[in-house]
PDB file of C-alpha atoms and ligand atoms in Angstrom:
ATOM      1  CA  MET A 232     118.654 117.410 121.955  1.00  0.00           C
ATOM      2  CA  THR A 233     116.335 117.015 124.931  1.00  0.00           C
ATOM      3  CA  THR A 234     113.371 114.821 124.368  1.00  0.00           C
ATOM      4  CA  ASP A 235     110.567 113.176 126.301  1.00  0.00           C
ATOM      5  CA  LEU A 236     110.312 110.369 123.783  1.00  0.00           C
ATOM      6  CA  PRO A 237     110.432 106.887 125.251  1.00  0.00           C
ATOM      7  CA  LYS A 238     113.750 105.143 124.663  1.00  0.00           C
ATOM      8  CA  GLU A 239     112.198 102.661 122.279  1.00  0.00           C
ATOM      9  CA  LEU A 240     111.300 105.483 119.933  1.00  0.00           C
ATOM     10  CA  HIS A 241     114.878 106.737 119.743  1.00  0.00           C
ATOM     11  CA  VAL A 242     115.764 103.824 117.526  1.00  0.00           C
ATOM     12  CA  LEU A 243     112.939 104.795 115.186  1.00  0.00           C
ATOM     13  CA  PHE A 244     114.422 108.264 114.893  1.00  0.00           C
ATOM     14  CA  GLU A 245     117.770 106.744 114.118  1.00  0.00           C
ATOM     15  CA  ASN A 246     116.179 104.448 111.500  1.00  0.00           C
ATOM     16  CA  ASN A 247     114.386 107.405 109.972  1.00  0.00           C
ATOM     17  CA  LYS A 248     117.573 109.435 109.724  1.00  0.00           C
ATOM     18  CA  GLN A 249     119.331 106.610 107.953  1.00  0.00           C
ATOM     19  CA  TRP A 250     116.390 106.022 105.642  1.00  0.00           C
ATOM     20  CA  ALA A 251     116.122 109.693 104.640  1.00  0.00           C
ATOM     21  CA  GLU A 252     119.859 109.825 103.969  1.00  0.00           C
ATOM     22  CA  GLN A 253     119.710 106.636 101.935  1.00  0.00           C
ATOM     23  CA  MET A 254     116.844 107.961  99.814  1.00  0.00           C
ATOM     24  CA  LEU A 255     118.772 111.164  99.111  1.00  0.00           C
ATOM     25  CA  GLU A 256     121.860 109.209  98.249  1.00  0.00           C
ATOM     26  CA  ASN A 257     119.906 107.277  95.619  1.00  0.00           C
ATOM     27  CA  ASN A 258     118.164 110.361  94.319  1.00  0.00           C
ATOM     28  CA  PRO A 259     119.051 113.877  95.505  1.00  0.00           C
ATOM     29  CA  ASN A 260     115.667 115.158  94.290  1.00  0.00           C
ATOM     30  CA  TYR A 261     113.705 112.467  96.067  1.00  0.00           C
ATOM     31  CA  PHE A 262     111.948 114.588  98.677  1.00  0.00           C
ATOM     32  CA  SER A 263     111.813 117.824  96.702  1.00  0.00           C
ATOM     33  CA  ARG A 264     109.939 115.922  93.997  1.00  0.00           C
ATOM     34  CA  LEU A 265     107.560 114.273  96.468  1.00  0.00           C
ATOM     35  CA  VAL A 266     106.793 117.441  98.378  1.00  0.00           C
ATOM     36  CA  LYS A 267     105.338 119.071  95.276  1.00  0.00           C
ATOM     37  CA  GLN A 268     102.672 116.493  94.607  1.00  0.00           C
ATOM     38  CA  GLN A 269     101.464 112.972  95.045  1.00  0.00           C
ATOM     39  CA  THR A 270     100.077 111.248  91.982  1.00  0.00           C
ATOM     40  CA  PRO A 271      99.292 107.726  93.074  1.00  0.00           C
ATOM     41  CA  LYS A 272      97.574 105.487  90.554  1.00  0.00           C
ATOM     42  CA  TYR A 273      96.347 103.119  93.239  1.00  0.00           C
ATOM     43  CA  LEU A 274      94.210 103.151  96.328  1.00  0.00           C
ATOM     44  CA  TRP A 275      94.965 100.269  98.661  1.00  0.00           C
ATOM     45  CA  ILE A 276      92.348  99.238 101.205  1.00  0.00           C
ATOM     46  CA  GLY A 277      93.952  96.662 103.453  1.00  0.00           C
ATOM     47  CA  CYS A 278      94.102  95.242 106.943  1.00  0.00           C
ATOM     48  CA  SER A 279      95.879  97.077 109.779  1.00  0.00           C
ATOM     49  CA  ASP A 280      97.845  93.891 110.462  1.00  0.00           C
ATOM     50  CA  SER A 281     101.511  94.848 110.909  1.00  0.00           C
ATOM     51  CA  ARG A 282     102.566  91.989 108.653  1.00  0.00           C
ATOM     52  CA  VAL A 283     100.798  93.410 105.610  1.00  0.00           C
ATOM     53  CA  PRO A 284     102.566  96.656 104.699  1.00  0.00           C
ATOM     54  CA  ALA A 285     101.023  97.927 101.466  1.00  0.00           C
ATOM     55  CA  ASN A 286     104.004  99.684  99.855  1.00  0.00           C
ATOM     56  CA  GLN A 287     106.482  96.899 100.467  1.00  0.00           C
ATOM     57  CA  ILE A 288     104.209  94.100  99.259  1.00  0.00           C
ATOM     58  CA  ILE A 289     103.531  95.735  95.925  1.00  0.00           C
ATOM     59  CA  GLY A 290     106.983  97.260  95.607  1.00  0.00           C
ATOM     60  CA  LEU A 291     105.884 100.873  95.410  1.00  0.00           C
ATOM     61  CA  ASP A 292     107.644 103.961  96.712  1.00  0.00           C
ATOM     62  CA  PRO A 293     106.098 106.732  98.780  1.00  0.00           C
ATOM     63  CA  GLY A 294     103.832 108.782  96.531  1.00  0.00           C
ATOM     64  CA  GLU A 295     102.742 105.799  94.464  1.00  0.00           C
ATOM     65  CA  VAL A 296      99.913 104.287  96.479  1.00  0.00           C
ATOM     66  CA  PHE A 297      97.229 105.929  98.597  1.00  0.00           C
ATOM     67  CA  VAL A 298      96.539 103.739 101.601  1.00  0.00           C
ATOM     68  CA  HIS A 299      93.640 103.065 103.929  1.00  0.00           C
ATOM     69  CA  ARG A 300      93.910 100.302 106.485  1.00  0.00           C
ATOM     70  CA  ASN A 301      91.558  99.093 109.167  1.00  0.00           C
ATOM     71  CA  VAL A 302      90.955  95.886 111.073  1.00  0.00           C
ATOM     72  CA  ALA A 303      89.989  93.192 108.542  1.00  0.00           C
ATOM     73  CA  ASN A 304      90.015  95.584 105.532  1.00  0.00           C
ATOM     74  CA  GLN A 305      86.383  96.529 105.658  1.00  0.00           C
ATOM     75  CA  VAL A 306      84.424  99.031 103.615  1.00  0.00           C
ATOM     76  CA  ILE A 307      81.407  99.959 105.695  1.00  0.00           C
ATOM     77  CA  HIS A 308      78.841 102.217 104.062  1.00  0.00           C
ATOM     78  CA  SER A 309      78.563 104.475 107.085  1.00  0.00           C
ATOM     79  CA  ASP A 310      82.299 104.679 107.855  1.00  0.00           C
ATOM     80  CA  MET A 311      83.180 108.297 107.101  1.00  0.00           C
ATOM     81  CA  ASN A 312      86.864 107.552 107.415  1.00  0.00           C
ATOM     82  CA  CYS A 313      87.003 104.927 104.670  1.00  0.00           C
ATOM     83  CA  LEU A 314      84.428 106.748 102.518  1.00  0.00           C
ATOM     84  CA  SER A 315      86.405 109.987 102.734  1.00  0.00           C
ATOM     85  CA  VAL A 316      89.555 108.171 101.695  1.00  0.00           C
ATOM     86  CA  ILE A 317      87.776 106.656  98.694  1.00  0.00           C
ATOM     87  CA  GLN A 318      86.225 110.006  97.778  1.00  0.00           C
ATOM     88  CA  PHE A 319      89.506 111.890  97.979  1.00  0.00           C
ATOM     89  CA  ALA A 320      91.366 109.167  96.096  1.00  0.00           C
ATOM     90  CA  VAL A 321      88.812 108.954  93.290  1.00  0.00           C
ATOM     91  CA  ASP A 322      87.650 112.567  92.952  1.00  0.00           C
ATOM     92  CA  VAL A 323      90.806 114.501  93.775  1.00  0.00           C
ATOM     93  CA  LEU A 324      93.791 112.213  93.252  1.00  0.00           C
ATOM     94  CA  LYS A 325      92.054 110.436  90.384  1.00  0.00           C
ATOM     95  CA  VAL A 326      93.486 107.024  91.181  1.00  0.00           C
ATOM     96  CA  GLU A 327      92.856 104.522  88.410  1.00  0.00           C
ATOM     97  CA  HIS A 328      92.705 101.379  90.483  1.00  0.00           C
ATOM     98  CA  ILE A 329      91.255 100.485  93.861  1.00  0.00           C
ATOM     99  CA  ILE A 330      92.647  97.355  95.472  1.00  0.00           C
ATOM    100  CA  VAL A 331      90.887  95.715  98.382  1.00  0.00           C
ATOM    101  CA  CYS A 332      93.454  93.377  99.862  1.00  0.00           C
ATOM    102  CA  GLY A 333      92.728  90.890 102.600  1.00  0.00           C
ATOM    103  CA  HIS A 334      95.137  88.362 103.996  1.00  0.00           C
ATOM    104  CA  TYR A 335      94.959  84.743 105.032  1.00  0.00           C
ATOM    105  CA  GLY A 336      94.902  84.113 108.751  1.00  0.00           C
ATOM    106  CA  CYS A 337      93.385  87.538 109.421  1.00  0.00           C
ATOM    107  CA  GLY A 338      92.878  87.975 113.174  1.00  0.00           C
ATOM    108  CA  GLY A 339      89.670  89.956 112.686  1.00  0.00           C
ATOM    109  CA  VAL A 340      88.143  87.208 110.574  1.00  0.00           C
ATOM    110  CA  LYS A 341      89.399  84.520 112.932  1.00  0.00           C
ATOM    111  CA  ALA A 342      87.850  86.306 115.912  1.00  0.00           C
ATOM    112  CA  VAL A 343      84.464  86.143 114.190  1.00  0.00           C
ATOM    113  CA  LEU A 344      84.723  82.401 113.610  1.00  0.00           C
ATOM    114  CA  GLU A 345      85.979  81.801 117.132  1.00  0.00           C
ATOM    115  CA  GLU A 346      83.397  84.170 118.566  1.00  0.00           C
ATOM    116  CA  SER A 347      86.154  85.402 120.842  1.00  0.00           C
ATOM    117  CA  LYS A 348      85.771  88.541 122.932  1.00  0.00           C
ATOM    118  CA  ASN A 349      88.203  91.385 122.332  1.00  0.00           C
ATOM    119  CA  GLY A 350      86.229  94.444 123.393  1.00  0.00           C
ATOM    120  CA  LEU A 351      85.090  97.322 121.225  1.00  0.00           C
ATOM    121  CA  VAL A 352      86.681  95.850 118.120  1.00  0.00           C
ATOM    122  CA  ASP A 353      84.088  93.026 118.258  1.00  0.00           C
ATOM    123  CA  ASN A 354      81.537  95.557 117.018  1.00  0.00           C
ATOM    124  CA  TRP A 355      83.764  96.501 114.111  1.00  0.00           C
ATOM    125  CA  VAL A 356      84.255  92.927 112.958  1.00  0.00           C
ATOM    126  CA  ASN A 357      80.597  92.097 113.541  1.00  0.00           C
ATOM    127  CA  TYR A 358      79.940  92.882 109.886  1.00  0.00           C
ATOM    128  CA  ILE A 359      81.924  89.760 109.047  1.00  0.00           C
ATOM    129  CA  HIS A 360      79.346  87.777 111.016  1.00  0.00           C
ATOM    130  CA  ASP A 361      76.870  88.715 108.293  1.00  0.00           C
ATOM    131  CA  THR A 362      79.262  87.440 105.621  1.00  0.00           C
ATOM    132  CA  LYS A 363      79.783  84.246 107.613  1.00  0.00           C
ATOM    133  CA  TYR A 364      76.025  83.716 107.881  1.00  0.00           C
ATOM    134  CA  HIS A 365      75.430  84.610 104.266  1.00  0.00           C
ATOM    135  CA  HIS A 366      77.971  82.063 103.030  1.00  0.00           C
ATOM    136  CA  ARG A 367      77.482  79.421 105.714  1.00  0.00           C
ATOM    137  CA  GLU A 368      77.060  76.660 103.130  1.00  0.00           C
ATOM    138  CA  ILE A 369      80.379  77.403 101.440  1.00  0.00           C
ATOM    139  CA  LEU A 370      82.096  77.634 104.813  1.00  0.00           C
ATOM    140  CA  SER A 371      80.600  74.359 106.019  1.00  0.00           C
ATOM    141  CA  GLN A 372      82.406  72.605 103.162  1.00  0.00           C
ATOM    142  CA  CYS A 373      85.827  73.661 104.449  1.00  0.00           C
ATOM    143  CA  GLU A 374      87.879  70.822 105.885  1.00  0.00           C
ATOM    144  CA  ASP A 375      89.125  72.437 109.057  1.00  0.00           C
ATOM    145  CA  PHE A 376      89.135  75.626 111.058  1.00  0.00           C
ATOM    146  CA  ASP A 377      92.150  77.204 109.354  1.00  0.00           C
ATOM    147  CA  SER A 378      90.757  76.656 105.864  1.00  0.00           C
ATOM    148  CA  ARG A 379      87.438  78.082 107.056  1.00  0.00           C
ATOM    149  CA  VAL A 380      89.274  81.201 108.260  1.00  0.00           C
ATOM    150  CA  ASP A 381      91.066  81.530 104.941  1.00  0.00           C
ATOM    151  CA  ARG A 382      87.883  81.047 102.930  1.00  0.00           C
ATOM    152  CA  LEU A 383      86.110  83.677 105.021  1.00  0.00           C
ATOM    153  CA  CYS A 384      89.087  86.011 104.459  1.00  0.00           C
ATOM    154  CA  GLU A 385      88.495  85.626 100.717  1.00  0.00           C
ATOM    155  CA  LEU A 386      84.720  86.021 100.996  1.00  0.00           C
ATOM    156  CA  ASN A 387      85.210  89.120 103.127  1.00  0.00           C
ATOM    157  CA  VAL A 388      87.343  90.714 100.400  1.00  0.00           C
ATOM    158  CA  ILE A 389      84.754  89.859  97.744  1.00  0.00           C
ATOM    159  CA  GLU A 390      82.032  91.481  99.870  1.00  0.00           C
ATOM    160  CA  GLN A 391      84.152  94.589 100.402  1.00  0.00           C
ATOM    161  CA  VAL A 392      84.818  94.885  96.667  1.00  0.00           C
ATOM    162  CA  THR A 393      81.068  94.998  96.053  1.00  0.00           C
ATOM    163  CA  ASN A 394      80.740  97.542  98.858  1.00  0.00           C
ATOM    164  CA  VAL A 395      83.324  99.757  97.128  1.00  0.00           C
ATOM    165  CA  CYS A 396      81.433  99.400  93.839  1.00  0.00           C
ATOM    166  CA  ASN A 397      78.210 100.425  95.550  1.00  0.00           C
ATOM    167  CA  THR A 398      79.558 103.613  97.135  1.00  0.00           C
ATOM    168  CA  SER A 399      78.102 106.784  95.657  1.00  0.00           C
ATOM    169  CA  VAL A 400      81.645 107.971  94.925  1.00  0.00           C
ATOM    170  CA  VAL A 401      82.515 105.019  92.709  1.00  0.00           C
ATOM    171  CA  ARG A 402      79.074 104.901  91.086  1.00  0.00           C
ATOM    172  CA  ASP A 403      79.303 108.602  90.227  1.00  0.00           C
ATOM    173  CA  ALA A 404      82.835 108.187  88.885  1.00  0.00           C
ATOM    174  CA  TRP A 405      81.723 105.392  86.575  1.00  0.00           C
ATOM    175  CA  GLU A 406      78.629 107.311  85.517  1.00  0.00           C
ATOM    176  CA  ARG A 407      80.731 110.245  84.349  1.00  0.00           C
ATOM    177  CA  GLY A 408      83.053 107.861  82.500  1.00  0.00           C
ATOM    178  CA  GLN A 409      86.049 108.082  84.782  1.00  0.00           C
ATOM    179  CA  LYS A 410      88.599 105.320  84.299  1.00  0.00           C
ATOM    180  CA  LEU A 411      88.535 103.275  87.493  1.00  0.00           C
ATOM    181  CA  SER A 412      88.912  99.601  88.329  1.00  0.00           C
ATOM    182  CA  VAL A 413      88.007  97.921  91.615  1.00  0.00           C
ATOM    183  CA  ASN A 414      89.836  94.707  92.466  1.00  0.00           C
ATOM    184  CA  GLY A 415      89.953  92.043  95.155  1.00  0.00           C
ATOM    185  CA  LEU A 416      93.213  90.425  96.247  1.00  0.00           C
ATOM    186  CA  VAL A 417      94.332  88.309  99.147  1.00  0.00           C
ATOM    187  CA  TYR A 418      97.834  88.116 100.588  1.00  0.00           C
ATOM    188  CA  GLY A 419      99.534  85.029 101.981  1.00  0.00           C
ATOM    189  CA  LEU A 420     101.432  85.727 105.190  1.00  0.00           C
ATOM    190  CA  HIS A 421     103.134  82.355 104.751  1.00  0.00           C
ATOM    191  CA  ASP A 422     104.659  83.032 101.334  1.00  0.00           C
ATOM    192  CA  GLY A 423     104.457  86.784 100.779  1.00  0.00           C
ATOM    193  CA  LYS A 424     102.406  86.294  97.610  1.00  0.00           C
ATOM    194  CA  LEU A 425      99.268  88.046  96.412  1.00  0.00           C
ATOM    195  CA  ARG A 426      96.405  86.099  94.883  1.00  0.00           C
ATOM    196  CA  ASP A 427      93.769  87.444  92.551  1.00  0.00           C
ATOM    197  CA  LEU A 428      90.222  86.698  93.699  1.00  0.00           C
ATOM    198  CA  ASN A 429      88.876  87.247  90.204  1.00  0.00           C
ATOM    199  CA  ILE A 430      86.616  90.083  91.078  1.00  0.00           C
ATOM    200  CA  SER A 431      87.768  93.062  89.020  1.00  0.00           C
ATOM    201  CA  LEU A 432      85.255  95.624  87.887  1.00  0.00           C
ATOM    202  CA  THR A 433      85.347  98.679  85.674  1.00  0.00           C
ATOM    203  CA  SER A 434      81.605  99.323  85.852  1.00  0.00           C
ATOM    204  CA  ARG A 435      78.605  98.080  87.810  1.00  0.00           C
ATOM    205  CA  GLU A 436      77.262  96.302  84.752  1.00  0.00           C
ATOM    206  CA  ASN A 437      78.409  92.789  85.580  1.00  0.00           C
ATOM    207  CA  LEU A 438      78.689  93.222  89.319  1.00  0.00           C
ATOM    208  CA  GLU A 439      76.156  90.540  90.223  1.00  0.00           C
ATOM    209  CA  GLN A 440      77.600  87.932  87.805  1.00  0.00           C
ATOM    210  CA  LYS A 441      81.191  88.658  88.789  1.00  0.00           C
ATOM    211  CA  TYR A 442      80.266  88.510  92.449  1.00  0.00           C
ATOM    212  CA  GLN A 443      78.569  85.127  92.031  1.00  0.00           C
ATOM    213  CA  LYS A 444      81.482  83.787  90.011  1.00  0.00           C
ATOM    214  CA  ALA A 445      84.055  84.939  92.531  1.00  0.00           C
ATOM    215  CA  ILE A 446      82.065  83.504  95.425  1.00  0.00           C
ATOM    216  CA  SER A 447      81.739  80.099  93.790  1.00  0.00           C
ATOM    217  CA  SER A 448      85.331  79.794  92.513  1.00  0.00           C
TER     218      SER A 448
HETATM  219 CO1   CO B  62      93.940  91.103 109.268  1.00  0.00          CO
END
C-alpha cells in the first residue's frame, strides 16, 4: 500500500487494525450492530484535554455516549457547534442525561488565573474571566494557587450546567415533558476519579437554589 501518511501515523493504523480485530473477536456482530444505529443515553460535554477521554473514564463502549469536547468544557450561548450537539443529542438521539465534566488542573482555567497569553484561545477562555470575577470572594478564600485553579474548575462546571439548562433546546425539552437530566461532574487527573458537584437538574424549577447550593458547598 502506498501512502503519504507521516510515519508516526502508521502506528495508529496498526493500533486500529488490532483494535478492530479484537472487538470482532469479542463480538462478531460488534460493528454490524453499531453501524445500524447509535442509541446513546448520555451526552458528555468535556474538556479537549487529552488526559480526559470520555468513553474510557465512564467505561462506555462506542455507541453509548455522545461526546462534545472543547477547551475548558464550555457551553457558550452563541456557540453553534456546542448548541448543535446539544440539539441533536436531545431532539434526535433523545439522550436522557447530559453530563458537563470539568477536570482539576484544567489548562484553560489555569491560563485565566495566570493571565497567560496563548493566542486566539485566550478569547475562548475569556468567559471564565467572568466566572472568576463573579466568584472572586470564594476564590480569595483558597489557600494557594493550585486550590484556586481547582475551585475555579468546579465553579466553571457549575456555570456551564446552568448554561445548558438555559438553552432553548433543554428548556423546550423540559416544557414538553421529555425525560432529561443535566449534571455537573469534575474529574481528578491525579486519581482518575469523578466527583459529583451536586448540581443535577431535571427541570428549571430549582435551578437558582441548586446553583447557589452548589456554589457554596
Ligand atoms: Co481542561
